[in-house]
Amino acid sequence: MAAKYNIRVQYAAWVAVVTSGVVLALASLHIWRAIDDQEQAVRWVAQHQAKSFARTVAPHVARNDINTLVRVAGQSVTDEEVLFLRVLNAKGEVLYRPPYNQSPSGLVMVSEPVMSGGNNVGQVEFGMGRGRVARRLWNSLLMDMGLGAVLLGIFVAASALISKPVQDSLQGLFHYVHAMSKGQRHDEYLDSDLAEVDNVARELKALMDRVEEARRGLERAQVELKASEKEMDEYTYVISHDLKEPLRGMEAFSKFLADGYRDKLDEEGQRHIDIIRKSVLRMQRLINDLLHFSRLSQQSQPMQPIGMNTVILHVRVRLQHALDAKLVDLRVEKLPTVVCDETGMTEVFHNLISNAIKYNDKPHPLIEVGCAEKLNPETQRHEYEFFVRDNGIGIREEYFDKIFQIFQRLHRDEEGTGIGLTIVRRVVEAHGGRIWLQSEEGKGTIFYFTLPKREFSQTGTVLDAMSASMKGTHSLATTV
Amino acid sequence: MRRPYDILLIEDNPADVEITLEAFRRSRSGTRVSVCRDGEDALDYLFQRGRYARGQNAPRPDMILLDLNLPKRSGLELLEQVKQHETLREIPVIVLTTSDRDDDVRRCYRLGANNYLTKPVQFDECVKLVATIQQYWLELSKLPPR
């Protein structure tokens, strides 16, 4: 992928290229013309010198006075660039030729007649070198290049200067959108003199207004949802509680029947009574679980820093009997201390581990509990990711959601009511975490759940933490 | 021989009354249980007025078992009345009710209840509880003299 360069660099590069091009073109043109001019100049100088020389030597040529001619010639020609010189008489014979003569090729050759008394007595041939030309051209070139460099410098500097406000406006846009993605709003980043950026800014502000309104609506809805959940829990509590009363009567009197009237009933009758008693017991268990479940959100528990290893220790004690009965190896890594509700987290681990024990058919049941601290990429907050892994019977993927539903069970179980995982999810979500699982039927299951990392100074209750985390993404100032 | 104890049971649910009485019966303690179905009736009993005016059927109880869900006067009101009375306040009042809510428990103890128990779900538990209550409150504990 091609790298993207910033606007100032790009502008500067373009300006440099264009300026260089123009400078080179103009310089070339200039040199080309100069060459021409210089040629002309040299020829003119040569002719001028030749004419002057011809006049000087004219009397001597006329009289055919070679000696004087040689003497005069030597003294007259002082220009270094005269590299070829010949004086001819009227017959075309060479009268004088200096020793320094070079080959005429490459020289500017001029020929002037020698006039004396109105008669053409001879010819003077001058050959001038182009050294002067070359030097003059070189100087011109240098001057052009120098000028060109200065112009280049000026234009590039100007482009850098001019492009800065544009870059600033674009940077402002970037910072605004970047802050937007973090849930912050900094309208001051959008101040710009550029009409185009200003247009974009206006659209962005309008967009942010709509986003904020939507978020407020969402918060209101969440508050309402929590409130109605709480209300429902209260109803559940009251109803479950009231349902206990007739059940007590049913249990007691069916027992009186079973005890006191057994001999008056035939087998069918006794069987019927037993079934009634079993159903009553089952209903009592269901109601107890419902009550237990609805109380979780009724009574907000204070949040404290709790060592998770201690929690697991309590759970192990409670489940010792079951662990021993199935020879379960429960391995627990070093777990952190987390600000949480102790009762809730005890429930969570108790239910997860108890399930892991119950739904295991292997000769060497193994349960592992561990934790890793992670950074949540969405919320940019630190959280603890716990796992409870077992080598049990596993769960089919199609049931992953069902198992969390209240009273839903996958296996016929005399005692269980199917509320364990519902409670676990409730507690985890009340802490602001989330729960999920991986599983392979026959191989085993891993339950994962997260708990947000909270500062130890934060106490308050689970409900407080919940409402605070709802405002979570709105501002980076909260440390919850 | 120690005369049998008298207990006043204040409970309005007839099924619960019968269950509790049966539990006492099975404890074979000889304890006499009187029953009042609501708060008004209970006050009449304790003050020996109304239909208990002539007093024979209303011996002063050694202990009161009180349910909180009562018609007319609520159990809490009755508790308050009893515990604020000059002489009645000596009688141990044990709240025996369905609720286990923290605020109910707290209010009862604040008003001077001597104990707070929740009704068990199963009858066998009821029998055990009644036996335990009698053992602790009537035999182990010292009661104020009549």
XYZ file of C-alpha atoms in Angstrom:
626
model
C 0.000 0.000 0.000
C 1.376 3.417 -0.947
C 2.247 5.563 2.030
C 0.199 8.690 2.459
C 2.078 11.888 2.980
C 0.692 14.907 4.716
C -0.670 17.833 2.759
C 2.269 20.160 3.317
C 4.740 17.638 2.050
C 2.607 16.914 -0.980
C 2.122 20.583 -1.821
C 5.795 21.325 -1.267
C 6.757 18.454 -3.533
C 4.435 19.598 -6.300
C 5.595 23.206 -6.032
C 9.204 22.057 -6.108
C 8.617 19.928 -9.196
C 6.720 22.634 -11.060
C 9.129 25.385 -10.091
C 12.128 23.265 -11.073
C 10.499 22.458 -14.366
C 9.757 26.059 -15.133
C 13.205 27.180 -14.020
C 14.866 24.530 -16.163
C 12.742 25.437 -19.171
C 13.448 29.140 -18.822
C 17.116 28.520 -18.186
C 17.356 26.314 -21.240
C 15.632 28.919 -23.352
C 17.897 31.582 -21.975
C 21.017 29.544 -22.629
C 19.881 28.664 -26.133
C 19.347 32.325 -26.942
C 22.552 33.218 -25.180
C 24.525 30.762 -27.235
C 23.208 32.419 -30.313
C 23.934 35.904 -29.011
C 27.366 34.976 -27.852
C 28.189 33.534 -31.222
C 27.127 36.776 -32.786
C 29.089 38.754 -30.262
C 32.239 36.784 -30.840
C 31.866 37.119 -34.585
C 31.355 40.857 -34.192
C 34.379 41.175 -31.959
C 36.397 39.103 -34.393
C 35.319 41.210 -37.301
C 36.003 44.399 -35.432
C 39.461 43.235 -34.470
C 40.101 41.941 -37.961
C 39.087 45.241 -39.475
C 41.248 47.140 -37.070
C 44.180 44.804 -37.685
C 43.692 45.068 -41.432
C 43.899 48.834 -41.257
C 46.996 48.620 -39.134
C 48.873 46.265 -41.446
C 47.509 47.701 -44.681
C 50.519 49.960 -45.514
C 52.944 47.156 -44.839
C 51.085 44.691 -46.955
C 50.864 47.194 -49.722
C 54.644 47.727 -49.703
C 55.199 43.993 -49.089
C 57.257 44.907 -46.014
C 57.268 41.538 -44.265
C 59.577 42.473 -41.374
C 57.559 45.472 -40.311
C 54.437 43.474 -40.850
C 55.641 40.766 -38.498
C 56.673 43.282 -35.862
C 53.448 45.226 -36.061
C 51.328 42.094 -36.160
C 52.909 40.728 -33.060
C 52.222 43.912 -31.175
C 48.715 44.539 -32.456
C 47.019 41.322 -31.561
C 46.594 41.259 -27.824
C 43.337 39.357 -27.466
C 44.064 35.903 -26.122
C 41.098 34.452 -27.894
C 42.655 35.068 -31.294
C 43.884 31.631 -31.982
C 44.361 31.803 -35.726
C 45.757 34.608 -37.796
C 46.847 34.865 -41.412
C 47.711 37.764 -43.539
C 47.500 37.129 -47.279
C 48.501 39.303 -50.169
C 46.441 39.996 -53.198
C 47.678 36.842 -54.825
C 46.592 34.790 -51.865
C 50.085 34.040 -50.615
C 50.548 33.892 -46.872
C 52.623 36.854 -45.746
C 52.383 36.312 -42.042
C 51.360 33.503 -39.821
C 52.135 33.449 -36.102
C 53.512 30.310 -34.487
C 50.646 29.869 -32.055
C 48.054 29.222 -34.752
C 45.664 26.434 -33.999
C 43.508 24.489 -36.344
C 40.651 26.647 -37.639
C 38.094 23.983 -36.894
C 36.153 24.938 -33.791
C 37.056 28.606 -34.193
C 34.948 31.473 -35.360
C 36.571 32.442 -38.616
C 36.281 35.906 -40.173
C 38.014 37.347 -43.154
C 38.526 41.039 -43.869
C 40.035 42.652 -46.914
C 43.120 44.802 -46.516
C 42.524 48.084 -48.294
C 45.194 50.524 -49.171
C 44.582 53.529 -51.283
C 41.224 52.185 -52.326
C 42.691 48.946 -53.614
C 42.329 45.474 -52.166
C 45.889 44.511 -51.411
C 45.291 41.503 -49.359
C 43.186 39.494 -46.872
C 43.275 39.149 -43.123
C 41.936 35.961 -41.603
C 41.052 35.853 -37.908
C 40.032 32.791 -35.989
C 38.571 33.387 -32.497
C 38.109 30.770 -29.861
C 34.874 30.174 -28.102
C 36.407 30.215 -24.658
C 34.898 33.535 -23.803
C 31.577 32.241 -24.989
C 31.871 29.185 -22.909
C 32.772 31.195 -19.846
C 29.961 33.655 -20.378
C 27.496 30.848 -20.924
C 28.704 29.093 -17.816
C 28.274 32.245 -15.787
C 24.806 32.714 -17.213
C 23.937 29.162 -16.351
C 25.214 29.553 -12.829
C 23.315 32.750 -12.385
C 20.145 31.154 -13.728
C 20.556 28.166 -11.479
C 21.219 30.398 -8.515
C 18.145 32.421 -9.236
C 16.191 29.276 -9.818
C 17.275 27.854 -6.476
C 16.265 31.018 -4.710
C 12.885 31.011 -6.436
C 12.458 27.326 -5.546
C 13.235 28.099 -1.945
C 10.803 30.986 -1.857
C 7.982 29.060 -3.520
C 8.397 25.948 -1.383
C 8.475 28.083 1.752
C 5.401 29.927 0.556
C 3.602 26.666 -0.138
C 4.504 25.389 3.292
C 3.157 28.587 4.817
C -0.014 28.565 2.776
C -0.749 24.907 3.346
C -0.434 25.147 7.145
C -3.924 26.575 7.777
C -5.372 23.918 5.495
C -3.497 21.229 7.362
C -4.609 22.670 10.688
C -8.229 22.603 9.611
C -7.935 19.028 8.423
C -6.149 18.032 11.641
C -8.933 19.659 13.574
C -11.421 17.517 11.706
C -9.400 14.429 12.493
C -9.173 15.242 16.200
C -12.873 15.954 16.345
C -13.805 12.635 14.812
C -11.233 10.828 16.941
C -12.731 12.342 20.094
C -16.168 11.433 18.741
C -15.175 7.805 18.521
C -14.209 7.954 22.201
C -17.555 9.413 23.119
C -16.220 12.935 23.695
C -17.344 16.087 22.036
C -14.903 18.954 21.398
C -16.609 21.448 19.133
C -13.640 23.815 19.455
C -11.546 21.552 17.214
C -13.785 22.503 14.321
C -12.963 26.227 14.158
C -11.742 26.804 10.632
C -11.478 29.539 8.035
C -11.963 27.131 5.183
C -15.470 27.025 3.768
C -15.212 23.328 2.842
C -14.088 22.288 6.302
C -16.707 24.514 7.853
C -19.391 22.702 5.876
C -18.124 19.370 7.076
C -17.967 20.755 10.613
C -21.578 21.781 10.526
C -22.645 18.339 9.370
C -20.528 16.675 12.063
C -22.016 18.829 14.798
C -25.503 18.006 13.620
C -24.541 14.353 13.572
C -23.173 14.555 17.113
C -26.357 16.231 18.284
C -28.376 13.343 16.889
C -26.002 10.794 18.414
C -26.259 12.445 21.831
C -30.007 12.547 21.634
C -30.074 8.902 20.657
C -27.807 8.055 23.543
C -29.967 9.962 25.986
C -32.952 8.066 24.661
C -31.071 4.826 25.117
C -30.102 5.725 28.674
C -33.692 6.571 29.504
C -34.798 3.275 28.042
C -32.177 1.436 30.053
C -33.261 3.149 33.250
C -36.863 2.272 32.514
C -35.892 -1.286 31.752
C -34.026 -1.604 35.024
C -36.948 -0.081 36.877
C -39.463 -2.453 35.352
C -37.122 -5.386 35.942
C -36.981 -4.386 39.576
C -40.742 -4.081 39.687
C -41.098 -7.527 38.172
C -38.705 -8.926 40.723
C -40.783 -7.405 43.476
C -43.922 -9.005 42.079
C -42.085 -12.292 41.721
C -41.017 -12.052 45.314
C -44.442 -11.230 46.641
C -46.181 -13.875 44.552
C -43.653 -16.588 45.334
C -43.921 -15.712 48.949
C -47.686 -15.925 49.002
C -47.620 -19.187 47.076
C -45.668 -20.800 49.881
C -48.613 -20.666 52.212
C -51.062 -23.029 50.504
C -48.136 -25.301 49.686
C -47.404 -25.682 53.340
C -50.941 -26.787 53.941
C -50.781 -29.215 51.017
C -47.532 -30.722 52.232
C -48.673 -31.150 55.809
C -52.100 -32.579 55.084
C -50.923 -34.926 52.380
C -48.490 -36.171 54.994
C -51.281 -36.573 57.537
C -53.135 -38.617 54.917
C -50.086 -40.715 54.115
C -49.280 -41.322 57.784
C -52.668 -41.603 59.328
C -54.750 -43.207 56.626
C -52.270 -45.459 54.880
C -54.025 -48.609 56.018
C -57.364 -47.284 54.812
C -56.076 -46.740 51.275
C -55.368 -49.303 48.604
C -52.103 -49.293 46.621
C -53.444 -46.946 43.981
C -54.528 -44.510 46.652
C -51.177 -44.602 48.369
C -49.428 -44.097 45.074
C -51.614 -41.077 44.355
C -50.732 -39.552 47.676
C -47.036 -40.106 47.042
C -47.304 -38.381 43.697
C -49.096 -35.465 45.319
C -46.320 -35.153 47.903
C -43.597 -35.305 45.256
C -45.302 -32.566 43.254
C -45.688 -30.399 46.327
C -42.029 -30.786 47.179
C -41.052 -29.927 43.645
C -43.201 -26.834 43.683
C -41.679 -25.746 46.950
C -38.228 -26.044 45.443
C -39.217 -24.045 42.381
C -40.686 -21.311 44.519
C -37.668 -21.194 46.774
C -35.428 -20.777 43.759
C -37.673 -18.076 42.347
C -37.602 -16.243 45.648
C -33.850 -16.616 45.845
C -33.488 -15.312 42.307
C -35.783 -12.347 42.702
C -34.078 -11.300 45.897
C -30.765 -10.787 44.130
C -31.899 -7.520 42.632
C -34.137 -6.624 45.565
C -31.438 -6.212 48.107
C -28.408 -4.386 46.772
C -25.297 -5.778 48.323
C -22.361 -3.601 49.320
C -19.332 -3.947 47.063
C -16.095 -4.834 48.779
C -12.660 -6.017 47.714
C -12.963 -9.781 48.022
C -10.247 -12.369 47.452
C -11.620 -14.799 44.918
C -9.496 -17.653 46.233
C -11.243 -17.269 49.590
C -14.612 -17.439 47.870
C -13.619 -20.646 46.102
C -12.470 -22.025 49.432
C -15.941 -21.474 50.923
C -17.529 -23.038 47.856
C -15.202 -26.033 48.100
C -16.241 -26.576 51.694
C -19.901 -26.452 50.734
C -19.357 -28.878 47.877
C -16.831 -31.124 49.612
C -19.258 -33.987 49.830
C -20.086 -33.914 46.125
C -16.425 -33.458 45.201
C -15.429 -36.503 47.217
C -18.308 -38.633 45.979
C -17.195 -38.347 42.362
C -13.436 -38.042 43.041
C -13.343 -34.637 41.389
C -10.020 -32.859 41.008
C -10.719 -29.168 41.509
C -7.714 -27.077 40.519
C -7.741 -23.380 41.232
C -5.117 -20.912 39.978
C -4.098 -17.834 41.858
C -7.084 -15.493 41.561
C -7.154 -11.733 42.086
C -8.923 -9.658 44.705
C -11.903 -8.008 43.071
C -14.306 -5.310 44.230
C -17.590 -7.176 44.091
C -20.563 -8.499 46.014
C -19.325 -11.465 48.032
C -22.659 -13.263 48.274
C -23.258 -12.910 44.558
C -19.842 -14.168 43.542
C -20.120 -17.087 45.944
C -23.381 -17.977 44.166
C -21.673 -17.724 40.799
C -18.798 -20.028 41.623
C -21.009 -22.397 43.583
C -23.397 -22.840 40.672
C -20.713 -23.160 38.012
C -18.634 -25.644 39.978
C -21.667 -27.568 41.173
C -22.847 -27.940 37.572
C -19.376 -29.021 36.516
C -19.460 -31.755 39.147
C -23.005 -32.828 38.334
C -22.721 -33.023 34.563
C -19.554 -35.095 34.366
C -19.358 -38.711 33.280
C -15.597 -39.163 33.117
C -13.675 -41.477 35.462
C -11.353 -38.626 36.433
C -13.445 -35.482 36.562
C -11.320 -32.361 36.330
C -12.425 -28.807 37.023
C -10.101 -25.862 36.529
C -10.697 -22.298 37.637
C -8.496 -19.447 36.495
C -8.359 -15.774 35.645
C -6.619 -13.379 33.266
C -6.597 -9.596 33.363
C -7.547 -8.120 30.019
C -8.217 -4.796 28.375
C -11.659 -4.613 26.826
C -11.114 -3.132 23.344
C -14.597 -1.636 23.189
C -14.779 0.120 26.519
C -11.016 0.619 26.976
C -11.365 -0.600 30.563
C -9.484 -3.232 32.448
C -11.450 -6.313 33.373
C -10.881 -9.748 34.850
C -11.796 -12.688 32.640
C -12.509 -15.783 34.734
C -12.971 -19.284 33.385
C -14.351 -22.506 34.809
C -13.306 -25.445 32.682
C -14.465 -29.018 32.992
C -14.085 -32.291 31.100
C -17.733 -33.136 31.460
C -20.477 -34.074 29.046
C -20.428 -30.780 27.206
C -23.283 -28.740 25.763
C -24.475 -28.522 22.183
C -24.030 -25.102 20.603
C -27.733 -24.798 19.786
C -28.473 -24.794 23.532
C -25.939 -22.132 24.494
C -28.623 -19.506 25.003
C -31.276 -21.811 26.402
C -29.267 -22.897 29.421
C -29.382 -19.387 30.851
C -33.144 -19.187 30.685
C -35.003 -19.593 33.907
C -36.127 -23.119 34.722
C -34.758 -24.444 31.427
C -32.860 -27.641 31.853
C -31.239 -29.976 29.365
C -31.324 -33.053 31.564
C -33.916 -34.668 33.768
C -32.801 -33.923 37.270
C -34.734 -34.681 40.437
C -33.310 -31.875 42.450
C -32.224 -29.172 40.064
C -34.730 -26.568 38.971
C -32.700 -24.962 36.167
C -32.237 -21.638 37.867
C -28.529 -21.891 38.640
C -27.181 -20.385 35.424
C -29.923 -17.773 35.335
C -28.724 -16.580 38.712
C -25.085 -16.675 37.568
C -25.853 -14.506 34.567
C -27.921 -12.097 36.640
C -25.116 -11.611 39.157
C -22.386 -11.255 36.528
C -24.407 -8.748 34.516
C -25.326 -6.844 37.666
C -21.591 -6.333 38.200
C -21.284 -4.982 34.673
C -19.679 -8.106 33.268
C -20.720 -10.620 30.659
C -20.762 -14.392 30.444
C -20.314 -16.842 27.554
C -19.169 -20.384 26.991
C -17.363 -22.779 24.704
C -18.199 -26.418 24.663
C -17.858 -29.652 22.753
C -20.354 -32.401 23.361
C -18.654 -35.317 25.087
C -15.416 -33.416 25.666
C -16.157 -30.661 28.122
C -17.191 -27.080 28.677
C -15.534 -23.789 29.518
C -17.596 -21.012 31.042
C -16.083 -17.541 30.742
C -17.249 -14.460 32.584
C -15.823 -10.997 33.085
C -15.853 -8.641 36.035
C -14.856 -5.019 35.532
C -11.811 -3.957 37.502
C -12.824 -1.363 40.026
C -10.734 0.816 42.274
C -10.616 -0.303 45.861
C -11.864 3.061 47.022
C -15.130 2.467 45.232
C -17.681 0.855 47.470
C -21.354 1.609 47.132
C -23.652 -1.111 45.910
C -24.061 -3.255 42.852
C -26.972 -1.080 41.731
C -24.809 2.038 42.001
C -22.114 0.360 39.945
C -24.668 -0.658 37.358
C -26.016 2.837 36.900
C -22.528 4.277 36.795
C -21.408 1.823 34.132
C -24.410 2.807 32.029
C -22.935 6.280 31.772
C -19.587 4.634 31.192
C -18.724 5.461 27.602
C -19.940 9.021 27.863
C -16.959 10.453 29.623
C -13.439 9.304 30.267
C -13.436 10.975 33.656
C -15.097 8.098 35.523
C -12.783 5.443 36.835
C -15.514 2.903 37.560
C -44.871 -31.744 88.984
C -44.659 -28.676 86.966
C -48.048 -27.572 85.821
C -48.416 -27.639 82.026
C -47.416 -24.547 80.155
C -49.876 -22.263 78.392
C -49.123 -20.893 75.012
C -51.189 -18.356 73.074
C -51.042 -18.901 69.324
C -52.164 -15.882 67.289
C -52.712 -17.144 63.735
C -55.513 -16.573 61.248
C -54.829 -19.259 58.632
C -56.848 -22.335 59.676
C -54.513 -24.773 57.906
C -51.520 -23.313 59.707
C -53.386 -23.433 63.009
C -54.116 -27.102 62.562
C -50.560 -27.851 61.500
C -49.107 -26.070 64.521
C -51.526 -27.753 66.909
C -50.708 -31.147 65.423
C -47.003 -30.392 65.833
C -47.560 -29.562 69.499
C -49.598 -32.712 69.907
C -46.787 -34.811 68.525
C -44.303 -33.220 70.909
C -46.246 -34.825 73.783
C -45.320 -32.012 76.095
C -48.785 -31.486 77.505
C -48.519 -27.831 76.642
C -51.923 -26.157 76.351
C -52.330 -24.067 73.230
C -55.013 -21.393 72.975
C -55.706 -19.864 69.591
C -56.794 -16.383 68.617
C -57.573 -15.680 64.990
C -56.861 -11.971 64.855
C -55.361 -9.084 66.737
C -58.580 -7.862 68.318
C -59.366 -11.306 69.631
C -55.836 -11.609 70.978
C -56.105 -8.351 72.887
C -59.441 -9.378 74.296
C -57.804 -12.596 75.475
C -54.776 -10.898 77.014
C -56.833 -8.238 78.774
C -59.473 -10.756 79.669
C -62.283 -8.719 78.262
C -64.997 -9.211 75.628
C -65.768 -12.883 75.280
C -62.921 -13.742 77.618
C -64.287 -11.490 80.335
C -64.903 -14.285 82.731
C -61.241 -15.356 82.526
C -61.389 -19.124 82.837
C -60.697 -19.813 79.216
C -58.006 -17.240 79.090
C -55.140 -18.146 81.384
C -52.243 -15.757 81.183
C -49.894 -17.391 78.653
C -46.295 -18.312 79.422
C -45.421 -17.485 75.826
C -47.008 -15.974 72.734
C -46.537 -17.296 69.203
C -47.408 -14.480 66.831
C -47.981 -14.496 63.084
C -47.526 -11.112 61.397
C -50.190 -11.507 58.675
C -53.321 -10.886 60.657
C -56.598 -9.289 59.601
C -57.841 -6.160 61.394
C -54.843 -5.410 63.591
C -51.507 -6.413 62.057
C -49.121 -8.557 64.025
C -46.722 -5.631 64.421
C -49.391 -3.474 66.002
C -50.218 -6.223 68.449
C -46.548 -6.708 69.246
C -46.198 -3.025 69.962
C -49.250 -2.990 72.183
C -48.124 -5.991 74.192
C -44.552 -4.825 74.631
C -45.621 -1.406 75.779
C -48.028 -2.735 78.358
C -47.007 -2.582 82.001
C -47.296 -6.291 82.771
C -47.910 -7.994 79.441
C -44.449 -6.962 78.223
C -42.912 -9.641 80.426
C -44.381 -12.419 78.321
C -41.908 -13.717 75.724
C -43.294 -13.079 72.242
C -41.984 -15.283 69.457
C -42.833 -14.136 65.961
C -43.625 -17.167 63.808
C -44.380 -15.982 60.338
C -43.787 -16.565 56.633
C -41.780 -13.454 55.795
C -38.001 -13.407 56.066
C -37.538 -9.862 54.837
C -34.850 -7.920 56.616
C -37.070 -4.957 57.413
C -39.756 -7.155 58.960
C -37.170 -8.844 61.146
C -35.634 -5.559 62.186
C -38.935 -3.936 63.037
C -40.015 -6.857 65.173
C -36.873 -6.875 67.246
C -37.049 -3.110 67.583
C -40.548 -3.372 68.967
C -39.307 -5.849 71.512
C -39.969 -9.279 70.041
C -38.026 -11.924 71.915
C -37.428 -14.095 68.883
C -38.176 -14.295 65.179
C -38.803 -17.575 63.365
C -39.936 -18.346 59.842
C -42.484 -21.062 59.292
C -40.860 -24.191 57.870
C -42.109 -25.518 54.530
C -42.365 -29.125 55.548
C -44.338 -30.633 58.359
C -41.475 -32.649 59.759
C -39.559 -29.409 60.168
C -42.562 -27.927 61.963
C -42.549 -30.752 64.447
C -38.848 -30.285 65.118
C -39.238 -26.540 65.496
C -42.086 -26.766 67.952
C -40.127 -29.259 70.024
C -37.084 -26.994 69.982
C -39.079 -23.914 70.927
C -40.581 -25.646 73.915
C -37.280 -27.059 74.966
C -35.491 -23.721 74.803
C -38.130 -21.309 75.980
C -40.091 -23.365 78.438
C -37.564 -25.742 79.901
C -34.087 -24.286 79.488
C -35.010 -20.636 79.942
C -36.203 -19.096 83.128
C -39.597 -17.483 82.722
C -40.835 -14.531 84.728
C -42.922 -15.744 87.655
C -46.671 -15.555 87.169
